[in-house]
DNA sequence: CGCGAAATCACCCGAAAGAATGACGACAAC
DNA sequence: GTTGTCGTCATTCTTTCGGGTGATTTCGCG
């Protein structure tokens, strides 16, 4: 869509250029028949034509490349919601072990300790131990708070 | 640094343009003295000059704006981070009462039932009743699940 | 080899949460 | 006036959580 649009614009400008050129040639012919050119030297005449067409050329060049400028956009965003990048620094800073981090993710999915235990093939008691240490490291005392804080810190999606 | 560099380039091109223009005028004078122009009509002569200077103009226009392209870059980001709009339809669809919705928000903030009761000046039992009905309407049975689902549905920020 | 970190599991206990049920007052709608 | 919804509160009971303590195994590092 972008490319075809550009092509259409270019074609339009070419046509415009042809029309302007034709009009100018006609104009030259007219002033010639009116003996306008005989009052000046061919030097001045050539200079006039050169000036006019240079202006036209520069104008067209600007016009064309102006369309190019728009296309040259560049992404420079930061706060956006990317696919999610884990905050490894915070992870280390808090001293979360891989297992604790894993369980944190499962807690965030709304699973109970028992369900987590079944999913990981460990006892519910083990899950409770992990989550306890997890809460301690996150300085929270409820799982909802843990989830909220973990999301803020970029530990979970 | 970027700006001064651009200025220097522009000045250079202006000078170049002047030199080329002078050279062409000299060229025209030479061919005139050699009776070159007398072999053609002034139309053809003007057309030639027009063609040459148009090409020069377009070239210069492209050259100038090509430098501009680099300047135009940056900007444009697509964070799509809306401030949060409440999904009123889902709210009605689920039949959540204002009170239930309010408590849902407090649950999402990690508050316990008791804390919510104190905040709203009602008994903890009332909070439990509300949250029970809330879970029923959301088809969940744990508060973390409720928070997760509510966020997905756009019921809370 | 000893030492520490990590993971595992167990037991206890109190608090919180969840499910179920019943009840009462206010208020709008029919 | 009857009906229905909403908010309020209570009681009972079960499950889940969270905190605390202790123990075992495994693994890597010095």
mmCIF file of C-alpha atoms (C1' of nucleotides) in Angstrom:
data_model
loop_
_atom_site.group_PDB
_atom_site.id
_atom_site.type_symbol
_atom_site.label_atom_id
_atom_site.label_comp_id
_atom_site.label_asym_id
_atom_site.label_seq_id
_atom_site.Cartn_x
_atom_site.Cartn_y
_atom_site.Cartn_z
ATOM 1 C CA UNK A 1 0.000 0.000 0.000
ATOM 2 C CA UNK A 2 2.799 2.354 0.891
ATOM 3 C CA UNK A 3 4.815 1.486 -2.209
ATOM 4 C CA UNK A 4 1.951 1.702 -4.683
ATOM 5 C CA UNK A 5 0.936 4.998 -3.211
ATOM 6 C CA UNK A 6 4.422 6.304 -3.737
ATOM 7 C CA UNK A 7 4.426 5.090 -7.308
ATOM 8 C CA UNK A 8 1.165 6.849 -7.952
ATOM 9 C CA UNK A 9 2.557 10.089 -6.598
ATOM 10 C CA UNK A 10 5.678 9.793 -8.750
ATOM 11 C CA UNK A 11 3.611 9.150 -11.872
ATOM 12 C CA UNK A 12 1.475 12.135 -11.076
ATOM 13 C CA UNK A 13 4.516 14.341 -10.777
ATOM 14 C CA UNK A 14 5.939 13.111 -14.031
ATOM 15 C CA UNK A 15 2.698 13.968 -15.743
ATOM 16 C CA UNK A 16 2.652 17.336 -14.067
ATOM 17 C CA UNK A 17 6.185 17.937 -15.171
ATOM 18 C CA UNK A 18 5.314 17.091 -18.769
ATOM 19 C CA UNK A 19 2.353 19.442 -18.707
ATOM 20 C CA UNK A 20 4.390 22.301 -17.279
ATOM 21 C CA UNK A 21 7.124 21.670 -19.815
ATOM 22 C CA UNK A 22 4.649 21.709 -22.682
ATOM 23 C CA UNK A 23 3.042 24.861 -21.397
ATOM 24 C CA UNK A 24 6.397 26.584 -21.167
ATOM 25 C CA UNK A 25 7.369 25.582 -24.672
ATOM 26 C CA UNK A 26 4.078 26.921 -25.933
ATOM 27 C CA UNK A 27 4.730 30.045 -23.958
ATOM 28 C CA UNK A 28 8.127 30.402 -25.587
ATOM 29 C CA UNK A 29 6.621 30.009 -29.012
ATOM 30 C CA UNK A 30 4.068 32.691 -28.288
ATOM 31 C CA UNK A 31 6.583 35.213 -27.082
ATOM 32 C CA UNK A 32 8.760 34.366 -30.046
ATOM 33 C CA UNK A 33 6.001 35.148 -32.492
ATOM 34 C CA UNK A 34 5.421 38.365 -30.712
ATOM 35 C CA UNK A 35 9.005 39.332 -31.493
ATOM 36 C CA UNK A 36 9.813 39.315 -27.861
ATOM 37 C CA UNK A 37 13.023 37.455 -28.276
ATOM 38 C CA UNK A 38 14.357 39.920 -30.787
ATOM 39 C CA UNK A 39 14.613 42.567 -28.163
ATOM 40 C CA UNK A 40 17.121 40.611 -26.152
ATOM 41 C CA UNK A 41 20.231 38.721 -26.899
ATOM 42 C CA UNK A 42 20.061 34.971 -26.962
ATOM 43 C CA UNK A 43 22.195 35.021 -23.862
ATOM 44 C CA UNK A 44 19.541 36.705 -21.796
ATOM 45 C CA UNK A 45 16.940 34.515 -23.362
ATOM 46 C CA UNK A 46 18.849 31.389 -22.465
ATOM 47 C CA UNK A 47 19.445 32.691 -18.994
ATOM 48 C CA UNK A 48 15.748 33.263 -18.485
ATOM 49 C CA UNK A 49 14.864 29.791 -19.636
ATOM 50 C CA UNK A 50 17.641 28.338 -17.526
ATOM 51 C CA UNK A 51 16.429 30.183 -14.464
ATOM 52 C CA UNK A 52 12.829 29.133 -14.938
ATOM 53 C CA UNK A 53 13.612 25.508 -15.517
ATOM 54 C CA UNK A 54 16.121 25.409 -12.723
ATOM 55 C CA UNK A 55 13.462 26.645 -10.367
ATOM 56 C CA UNK A 56 11.037 24.098 -11.743
ATOM 57 C CA UNK A 57 13.635 21.370 -11.408
ATOM 58 C CA UNK A 58 14.501 22.289 -7.860
ATOM 59 C CA UNK A 59 10.837 22.481 -6.996
ATOM 60 C CA UNK A 60 10.172 19.082 -8.461
ATOM 61 C CA UNK A 61 13.212 17.614 -6.784
ATOM 62 C CA UNK A 62 12.016 18.942 -3.438
ATOM 63 C CA UNK A 63 8.534 17.672 -4.066
ATOM 64 C CA UNK A 64 9.684 14.195 -4.875
ATOM 65 C CA UNK A 65 12.070 13.853 -2.044
ATOM 66 C CA UNK A 66 9.558 15.350 0.330
ATOM 67 C CA UNK A 67 7.499 12.234 -0.226
ATOM 68 C CA UNK A 68 10.626 10.253 0.576
ATOM 69 C CA UNK A 69 11.099 12.095 3.818
ATOM 70 C CA UNK A 70 7.784 10.911 5.126
ATOM 71 C CA UNK A 71 8.693 7.355 4.367
ATOM 72 C CA UNK A 72 11.902 7.581 6.342
ATOM 73 C CA UNK A 73 10.180 7.203 9.713
ATOM 74 C CA UNK A 74 12.143 5.559 12.484
ATOM 75 C CA UNK A 75 10.987 3.833 15.625
ATOM 76 C CA UNK A 76 12.143 5.329 18.873
ATOM 77 C CA UNK A 77 9.720 4.200 21.539
ATOM 78 C CA UNK A 78 10.454 3.143 25.084
ATOM 79 C CA UNK A 79 7.464 2.914 27.381
ATOM 80 C CA UNK A 80 5.531 0.640 25.096
ATOM 81 C CA UNK A 81 4.347 -2.817 26.018
ATOM 82 C CA UNK A 82 6.767 -5.095 24.260
ATOM 83 C CA UNK A 83 6.521 -8.859 24.284
ATOM 84 C CA UNK A 84 7.935 -8.684 27.832
ATOM 85 C CA UNK A 85 11.551 -8.684 28.854
ATOM 86 C CA UNK A 86 12.523 -10.135 32.169
ATOM 87 C CA UNK A 87 14.228 -7.800 34.597
ATOM 88 C CA UNK A 88 17.271 -9.884 35.357
ATOM 89 C CA UNK A 89 18.885 -7.260 37.531
ATOM 90 C CA UNK A 90 15.974 -7.120 39.917
ATOM 91 C CA UNK A 91 15.877 -10.874 39.924
ATOM 92 C CA UNK A 92 19.460 -11.040 41.097
ATOM 93 C CA UNK A 93 19.078 -8.068 43.356
ATOM 94 C CA UNK A 94 16.267 -9.754 45.215
ATOM 95 C CA UNK A 95 18.058 -13.071 45.232
ATOM 96 C CA UNK A 96 15.180 -15.024 43.771
ATOM 97 C CA UNK A 97 16.095 -18.603 42.915
ATOM 98 C CA UNK A 98 14.869 -20.101 39.642
ATOM 99 C CA UNK A 99 12.397 -22.295 41.482
ATOM 100 C CA UNK A 100 10.978 -19.373 43.386
ATOM 101 C CA UNK A 101 10.635 -17.389 40.212
ATOM 102 C CA UNK A 102 8.849 -20.266 38.562
ATOM 103 C CA UNK A 103 6.411 -20.584 41.414
ATOM 104 C CA UNK A 104 5.867 -16.855 41.359
ATOM 105 C CA UNK A 105 4.679 -17.156 37.805
ATOM 106 C CA UNK A 106 2.273 -19.949 38.678
ATOM 107 C CA UNK A 107 0.911 -17.983 41.605
ATOM 108 C CA UNK A 108 0.268 -15.100 39.248
ATOM 109 C CA UNK A 109 -1.807 -17.443 37.121
ATOM 110 C CA UNK A 110 -4.189 -17.946 39.988
ATOM 111 C CA UNK A 111 -3.133 -21.445 40.913
ATOM 112 C CA UNK A 112 -3.396 -22.682 44.489
ATOM 113 C CA UNK A 113 -0.409 -24.139 46.297
ATOM 114 C CA UNK A 114 -1.801 -27.594 45.786
ATOM 115 C CA UNK A 115 -2.257 -27.113 42.065
ATOM 116 C CA UNK A 116 1.252 -25.750 41.750
ATOM 117 C CA UNK A 117 2.578 -28.768 43.597
ATOM 118 C CA UNK A 118 0.780 -31.110 41.245
ATOM 119 C CA UNK A 119 2.041 -29.206 38.233
ATOM 120 C CA UNK A 120 5.644 -29.352 39.401
ATOM 121 C CA UNK A 121 5.456 -32.864 40.862
ATOM 122 C CA UNK A 122 6.386 -31.710 44.333
ATOM 123 C CA UNK A 123 4.463 -31.692 47.578
ATOM 124 C CA UNK A 124 2.255 -28.806 48.591
ATOM 125 C CA UNK A 125 4.527 -28.226 51.569
ATOM 126 C CA UNK A 126 7.439 -27.569 49.276
ATOM 127 C CA UNK A 127 5.423 -25.025 47.364
ATOM 128 C CA UNK A 128 4.524 -23.337 50.612
ATOM 129 C CA UNK A 129 8.162 -23.156 51.627
ATOM 130 C CA UNK A 130 9.110 -21.599 48.311
ATOM 131 C CA UNK A 131 6.289 -19.125 48.384
ATOM 132 C CA UNK A 132 7.125 -18.145 51.945
ATOM 133 C CA UNK A 133 10.690 -17.301 51.020
ATOM 134 C CA UNK A 134 9.341 -15.589 47.944
ATOM 135 C CA UNK A 135 7.099 -13.325 49.961
ATOM 136 C CA UNK A 136 9.939 -12.574 52.306
ATOM 137 C CA UNK A 137 12.203 -11.513 49.451
ATOM 138 C CA UNK A 138 9.496 -9.428 47.878
ATOM 139 C CA UNK A 139 8.613 -7.891 51.221
ATOM 140 C CA UNK A 140 4.967 -8.835 50.951
ATOM 141 C CA UNK A 141 2.717 -11.115 52.956
ATOM 142 C CA UNK A 142 -0.068 -11.966 50.533
ATOM 143 C CA UNK A 143 0.035 -13.572 47.134
ATOM 144 C CA UNK A 144 -1.955 -10.856 45.431
ATOM 145 C CA UNK A 145 0.570 -8.304 46.613
ATOM 146 C CA UNK A 146 3.369 -10.521 45.377
ATOM 147 C CA UNK A 147 1.812 -10.709 41.927
ATOM 148 C CA UNK A 148 1.265 -6.975 41.803
ATOM 149 C CA UNK A 149 4.808 -6.180 42.867
ATOM 150 C CA UNK A 150 6.325 -8.761 40.560
ATOM 151 C CA UNK A 151 4.536 -7.231 37.605
ATOM 152 C CA UNK A 152 5.750 -3.776 38.519
ATOM 153 C CA UNK A 153 9.326 -4.989 38.760
ATOM 154 C CA UNK A 154 9.129 -6.830 35.452
ATOM 155 C CA UNK A 155 9.622 -10.259 36.942
ATOM 156 C CA UNK A 156 6.537 -11.683 35.253
ATOM 157 C CA UNK A 157 4.576 -10.755 32.103
ATOM 158 C CA UNK B 1 27.135 19.098 15.325
ATOM 159 C CA UNK B 2 24.428 17.814 13.096
ATOM 160 C CA UNK B 3 23.115 21.282 12.266
ATOM 161 C CA UNK B 4 26.461 22.930 11.506
ATOM 162 C CA UNK B 5 27.413 20.004 9.331
ATOM 163 C CA UNK B 6 24.238 20.441 7.361
ATOM 164 C CA UNK B 7 24.870 24.150 6.916
ATOM 165 C CA UNK B 8 28.328 23.462 5.605
ATOM 166 C CA UNK B 9 26.955 20.992 3.094
ATOM 167 C CA UNK B 10 24.322 23.481 1.947
ATOM 168 C CA UNK B 11 26.891 26.224 1.482
ATOM 169 C CA UNK B 12 29.047 23.864 -0.490
ATOM 170 C CA UNK B 13 26.184 23.026 -2.777
ATOM 171 C CA UNK B 14 25.324 26.653 -3.343
ATOM 172 C CA UNK B 15 28.888 27.335 -4.355
ATOM 173 C CA UNK B 16 28.884 24.319 -6.598
ATOM 174 C CA UNK B 17 25.678 25.458 -8.161
ATOM 175 C CA UNK B 18 27.123 28.893 -8.863
ATOM 176 C CA UNK B 19 30.206 27.401 -10.448
ATOM 177 C CA UNK B 20 28.210 25.063 -12.640
ATOM 178 C CA UNK B 21 25.896 27.890 -13.650
ATOM 179 C CA UNK B 22 28.822 30.112 -14.575
ATOM 180 C CA UNK B 23 30.444 27.323 -16.515
ATOM 181 C CA UNK B 24 27.262 26.707 -18.439
ATOM 182 C CA UNK B 25 26.814 30.351 -19.273
ATOM 183 C CA UNK B 26 30.359 30.488 -20.511
ATOM 184 C CA UNK B 27 29.653 27.395 -22.516
ATOM 185 C CA UNK B 28 26.617 29.033 -24.038
ATOM 186 C CA UNK B 29 28.649 32.074 -24.991
ATOM 187 C CA UNK B 30 31.253 29.926 -26.631
ATOM 188 C CA UNK B 31 28.807 27.979 -28.720
ATOM 189 C CA UNK B 32 27.089 31.186 -29.646
ATOM 190 C CA UNK B 33 30.292 32.676 -30.947
ATOM 191 C CA UNK B 34 30.890 29.578 -32.897
ATOM 192 C CA UNK B 35 27.575 30.158 -34.655
ATOM 193 C CA UNK B 36 26.224 27.060 -33.197
ATOM 194 C CA UNK B 37 22.929 28.574 -32.329
ATOM 195 C CA UNK B 38 22.283 29.781 -35.807
ATOM 196 C CA UNK B 39 21.903 26.280 -37.032
ATOM 197 C CA UNK B 40 18.899 25.711 -34.861
ATOM 198 C CA UNK B 41 15.782 27.578 -34.087
ATOM 199 C CA UNK B 42 15.593 29.402 -30.794
ATOM 200 C CA UNK B 43 12.988 26.852 -29.782
ATOM 201 C CA UNK B 44 15.418 24.024 -29.897
ATOM 202 C CA UNK B 45 18.030 26.172 -28.229
ATOM 203 C CA UNK B 46 15.650 27.037 -25.405
ATOM 204 C CA UNK B 47 14.602 23.444 -25.097
ATOM 205 C CA UNK B 48 18.196 22.343 -24.752
ATOM 206 C CA UNK B 49 18.937 24.893 -22.076
ATOM 207 C CA UNK B 50 15.703 24.028 -20.331
ATOM 208 C CA UNK B 51 16.549 20.339 -20.347
ATOM 209 C CA UNK B 52 20.052 20.869 -19.022
ATOM 210 C CA UNK B 53 19.046 23.198 -16.244
ATOM 211 C CA UNK B 54 16.063 21.088 -15.315
ATOM 212 C CA UNK B 55 18.351 18.134 -14.862
ATOM 213 C CA UNK B 56 20.721 20.278 -12.823
ATOM 214 C CA UNK B 57 17.828 21.591 -10.743
ATOM 215 C CA UNK B 58 16.401 18.170 -10.059
ATOM 216 C CA UNK B 59 19.821 16.873 -9.200
ATOM 217 C CA UNK B 60 20.449 19.699 -6.791
ATOM 218 C CA UNK B 61 17.007 19.360 -5.279
ATOM 219 C CA UNK B 62 17.590 15.676 -4.684
ATOM 220 C CA UNK B 63 21.023 16.315 -3.265
ATOM 221 C CA UNK B 64 19.797 18.933 -0.817
ATOM 222 C CA UNK B 65 16.802 17.065 0.404
ATOM 223 C CA UNK B 66 18.758 13.871 0.662
ATOM 224 C CA UNK B 67 20.622 15.495 3.508
ATOM 225 C CA UNK B 68 17.290 16.498 4.957
ATOM 226 C CA UNK B 69 16.118 12.920 5.061
ATOM 227 C CA UNK B 70 18.539 12.141 7.810
ATOM 228 C CA UNK B 71 17.192 15.016 9.867
ATOM 229 C CA UNK B 72 13.605 13.996 9.456
ATOM 230 C CA UNK B 73 14.117 10.630 11.096
ATOM 231 C CA UNK B 74 13.174 9.733 14.686
ATOM 232 C CA UNK B 75 9.829 10.441 16.350
ATOM 233 C CA UNK B 76 6.857 8.119 15.811
ATOM 234 C CA UNK B 77 6.308 5.641 18.563
ATOM 235 C CA UNK B 78 3.474 3.214 18.975
ATOM 236 C CA UNK B 79 3.143 2.449 22.641
ATOM 237 C CA UNK B 80 -0.637 2.026 22.603
ATOM 238 C CA UNK B 81 -0.604 2.594 26.338
ATOM 239 C CA UNK B 82 -4.025 3.975 26.988
ATOM 240 C CA UNK B 83 -4.796 5.475 30.377
ATOM 241 C CA UNK B 84 -7.389 2.725 30.925
ATOM 242 C CA UNK B 85 -11.003 2.788 29.958
ATOM 243 C CA UNK B 86 -13.512 0.772 31.908
ATOM 244 C CA UNK B 87 -15.346 -1.908 29.993
ATOM 245 C CA UNK B 88 -18.885 -0.949 30.889
ATOM 246 C CA UNK B 89 -20.449 -3.567 28.669
ATOM 247 C CA UNK B 90 -18.718 -6.426 30.408
ATOM 248 C CA UNK B 91 -19.611 -4.868 33.696
ATOM 249 C CA UNK B 92 -23.281 -4.967 32.835
ATOM 250 C CA UNK B 93 -23.003 -8.280 31.099
ATOM 251 C CA UNK B 94 -21.630 -9.879 34.239
ATOM 252 C CA UNK B 95 -24.113 -8.054 36.432
ATOM 253 C CA UNK B 96 -21.511 -6.641 38.775
ATOM 254 C CA UNK B 97 -22.962 -4.152 41.240
ATOM 255 C CA UNK B 98 -21.047 -0.939 42.006
ATOM 256 C CA UNK B 99 -20.127 -2.226 45.428
ATOM 257 C CA UNK B 100 -18.790 -5.478 44.043
ATOM 258 C CA UNK B 101 -16.786 -3.614 41.478
ATOM 259 C CA UNK B 102 -15.352 -1.391 44.146
ATOM 260 C CA UNK B 103 -14.319 -4.321 46.262
ATOM 261 C CA UNK B 104 -12.834 -5.981 43.216
ATOM 262 C CA UNK B 105 -10.534 -3.019 42.828
ATOM 263 C CA UNK B 106 -9.448 -3.182 46.447
ATOM 264 C CA UNK B 107 -8.795 -6.891 46.183
ATOM 265 C CA UNK B 108 -6.595 -6.194 43.188
ATOM 266 C CA UNK B 109 -4.566 -3.825 45.335
ATOM 267 C CA UNK B 110 -3.610 -6.671 47.594
ATOM 268 C CA UNK B 111 -5.828 -5.764 50.528
ATOM 269 C CA UNK B 112 -7.222 -8.424 52.830
ATOM 270 C CA UNK B 113 -10.926 -8.729 53.502
ATOM 271 C CA UNK B 114 -10.439 -7.140 56.889
ATOM 272 C CA UNK B 115 -8.551 -4.170 55.460
ATOM 273 C CA UNK B 116 -11.212 -3.678 52.848
ATOM 274 C CA UNK B 117 -13.881 -3.733 55.522
ATOM 275 C CA UNK B 118 -12.038 -1.087 57.516
ATOM 276 C CA UNK B 119 -11.544 1.036 54.455
ATOM 277 C CA UNK B 120 -15.221 0.916 53.546
ATOM 278 C CA UNK B 121 -16.527 1.045 57.128
ATOM 279 C CA UNK B 122 -18.317 -2.259 56.823
ATOM 280 C CA UNK B 123 -17.802 -5.588 58.540
ATOM 281 C CA UNK B 124 -15.417 -8.198 57.223
ATOM 282 C CA UNK B 125 -18.376 -10.515 56.762
ATOM 283 C CA UNK B 126 -19.953 -8.097 54.348
ATOM 284 C CA UNK B 127 -16.786 -7.966 52.360
ATOM 285 C CA UNK B 128 -16.718 -11.730 52.223
ATOM 286 C CA UNK B 129 -20.283 -11.803 50.989
ATOM 287 C CA UNK B 130 -19.505 -9.340 48.247
ATOM 288 C CA UNK B 131 -16.357 -11.110 47.203
ATOM 289 C CA UNK B 132 -18.178 -14.445 47.140
ATOM 290 C CA UNK B 133 -20.802 -13.116 44.778
ATOM 291 C CA UNK B 134 -18.016 -11.456 42.836
ATOM 292 C CA UNK B 135 -16.185 -14.730 42.367
ATOM 293 C CA UNK B 136 -19.391 -16.399 41.348
ATOM 294 C CA UNK B 137 -20.079 -13.802 38.664
ATOM 295 C CA UNK B 138 -16.531 -13.972 37.409
ATOM 296 C CA UNK B 139 -16.578 -17.765 37.498
ATOM 297 C CA UNK B 140 -13.477 -17.985 39.646
ATOM 298 C CA UNK B 141 -12.822 -19.276 43.122
ATOM 299 C CA UNK B 142 -9.686 -17.444 44.188
ATOM 300 C CA UNK B 143 -8.921 -13.778 44.447
ATOM 301 C CA UNK B 144 -5.819 -13.924 42.303
ATOM 302 C CA UNK B 145 -7.849 -15.451 39.510
ATOM 303 C CA UNK B 146 -10.446 -12.748 39.962
ATOM 304 C CA UNK B 147 -7.813 -10.035 39.627
ATOM 305 C CA UNK B 148 -6.315 -11.637 36.557
ATOM 306 C CA UNK B 149 -9.650 -12.061 34.839
ATOM 307 C CA UNK B 150 -10.816 -8.594 35.768
ATOM 308 C CA UNK B 151 -7.711 -7.106 34.178
ATOM 309 C CA UNK B 152 -8.245 -9.079 31.021
ATOM 310 C CA UNK B 153 -11.833 -7.916 30.769
ATOM 311 C CA UNK B 154 -10.883 -4.303 31.400
ATOM 312 C CA UNK B 155 -12.776 -4.022 34.650
ATOM 313 C CA UNK B 156 -9.775 -2.673 36.553
ATOM 314 C CA UNK B 157 -6.588 -0.804 35.501
ATOM 315 C "C1'" DC C 1 36.684 -33.102 51.997
ATOM 316 C "C1'" DG C 2 33.723 -29.568 54.221
ATOM 317 C "C1'" DC C 3 30.646 -25.767 53.406
ATOM 318 C "C1'" DG C 4 26.863 -23.270 51.693
ATOM 319 C "C1'" DA C 5 23.139 -22.622 48.520
ATOM 320 C "C1'" DA C 6 19.180 -24.685 46.645
ATOM 321 C "C1'" DA C 7 15.537 -27.764 46.587
ATOM 322 C "C1'" DT C 8 12.843 -30.968 48.816
ATOM 323 C "C1'" DC C 9 9.525 -32.490 52.506
ATOM 324 C "C1'" DA C 10 7.151 -32.685 57.081
ATOM 325 C "C1'" DC C 11 4.496 -30.952 61.058
ATOM 326 C "C1'" DC C 12 2.162 -27.455 63.617
ATOM 327 C "C1'" DC C 13 -0.750 -23.533 64.337
ATOM 328 C "C1'" DG C 14 -3.237 -19.404 63.743
ATOM 329 C "C1'" DA C 15 -5.137 -16.424 60.482
ATOM 330 C "C1'" DA C 16 -7.325 -15.589 56.206
ATOM 331 C "C1'" DA C 17 -10.211 -16.960 52.682
ATOM 332 C "C1'" DG C 18 -14.045 -19.237 50.625
ATOM 333 C "C1'" DA C 19 -18.734 -21.637 50.466
ATOM 334 C "C1'" DA C 20 -23.406 -21.960 52.169
ATOM 335 C "C1'" DT C 21 -27.307 -20.195 54.346
ATOM 336 C "C1'" DG C 22 -30.383 -17.014 56.508
ATOM 337 C "C1'" DA C 23 -31.926 -12.542 57.656
ATOM 338 C "C1'" DC C 24 -33.002 -7.492 57.663
ATOM 339 C "C1'" DG C 25 -33.705 -2.667 55.893
ATOM 340 C "C1'" DA C 26 -33.803 0.616 51.983
ATOM 341 C "C1'" DC C 27 -35.435 1.790 47.731
ATOM 342 C "C1'" DA C 28 -37.129 1.637 42.927
ATOM 343 C "C1'" DA C 29 -40.405 -0.426 39.843
ATOM 344 C "C1'" DC C 30 -44.606 -2.582 38.625
ATOM 345 C "C1'" DG D 1 -48.788 -3.360 48.196
ATOM 346 C "C1'" DT D 2 -45.878 -6.690 46.208
ATOM 347 C "C1'" DT D 3 -41.718 -7.777 44.020
ATOM 348 C "C1'" DG D 4 -36.917 -7.466 43.162
ATOM 349 C "C1'" DT D 5 -32.392 -5.723 43.702
ATOM 350 C "C1'" DC D 6 -28.780 -4.040 46.580
ATOM 351 C "C1'" DG D 7 -26.281 -3.556 50.527
ATOM 352 C "C1'" DT D 8 -25.635 -4.960 54.987
ATOM 353 C "C1'" DC D 9 -24.431 -8.460 58.723
ATOM 354 C "C1'" DA D 10 -24.106 -12.943 61.081
ATOM 355 C "C1'" DT D 11 -23.070 -17.910 61.718
ATOM 356 C "C1'" DT D 12 -21.037 -22.251 60.591
ATOM 357 C "C1'" DC D 13 -17.766 -25.050 58.380
ATOM 358 C "C1'" DT D 14 -14.011 -26.304 55.297
ATOM 359 C "C1'" DT D 15 -10.111 -25.129 52.812
ATOM 360 C "C1'" DT D 16 -6.263 -22.430 51.898
ATOM 361 C "C1'" DC D 17 -2.550 -19.360 53.339
ATOM 362 C "C1'" DG D 18 1.236 -17.756 55.789
ATOM 363 C "C1'" DG D 19 4.668 -18.199 59.373
ATOM 364 C "C1'" DG D 20 7.797 -20.891 62.006
ATOM 365 C "C1'" DT D 21 10.886 -24.743 62.734
ATOM 366 C "C1'" DG D 22 13.505 -28.556 61.493
ATOM 367 C "C1'" DA D 23 15.437 -32.115 58.472
ATOM 368 C "C1'" DT D 24 17.355 -34.373 54.211
ATOM 369 C "C1'" DT D 25 19.475 -34.498 49.709
ATOM 370 C "C1'" DT D 26 22.018 -32.737 45.957
ATOM 371 C "C1'" DC D 27 25.353 -29.962 43.832
ATOM 372 C "C1'" DG D 28 29.127 -26.885 43.082
ATOM 373 C "C1'" DC D 29 33.041 -24.283 44.979
ATOM 374 C "C1'" DG D 30 37.092 -23.604 47.448
#
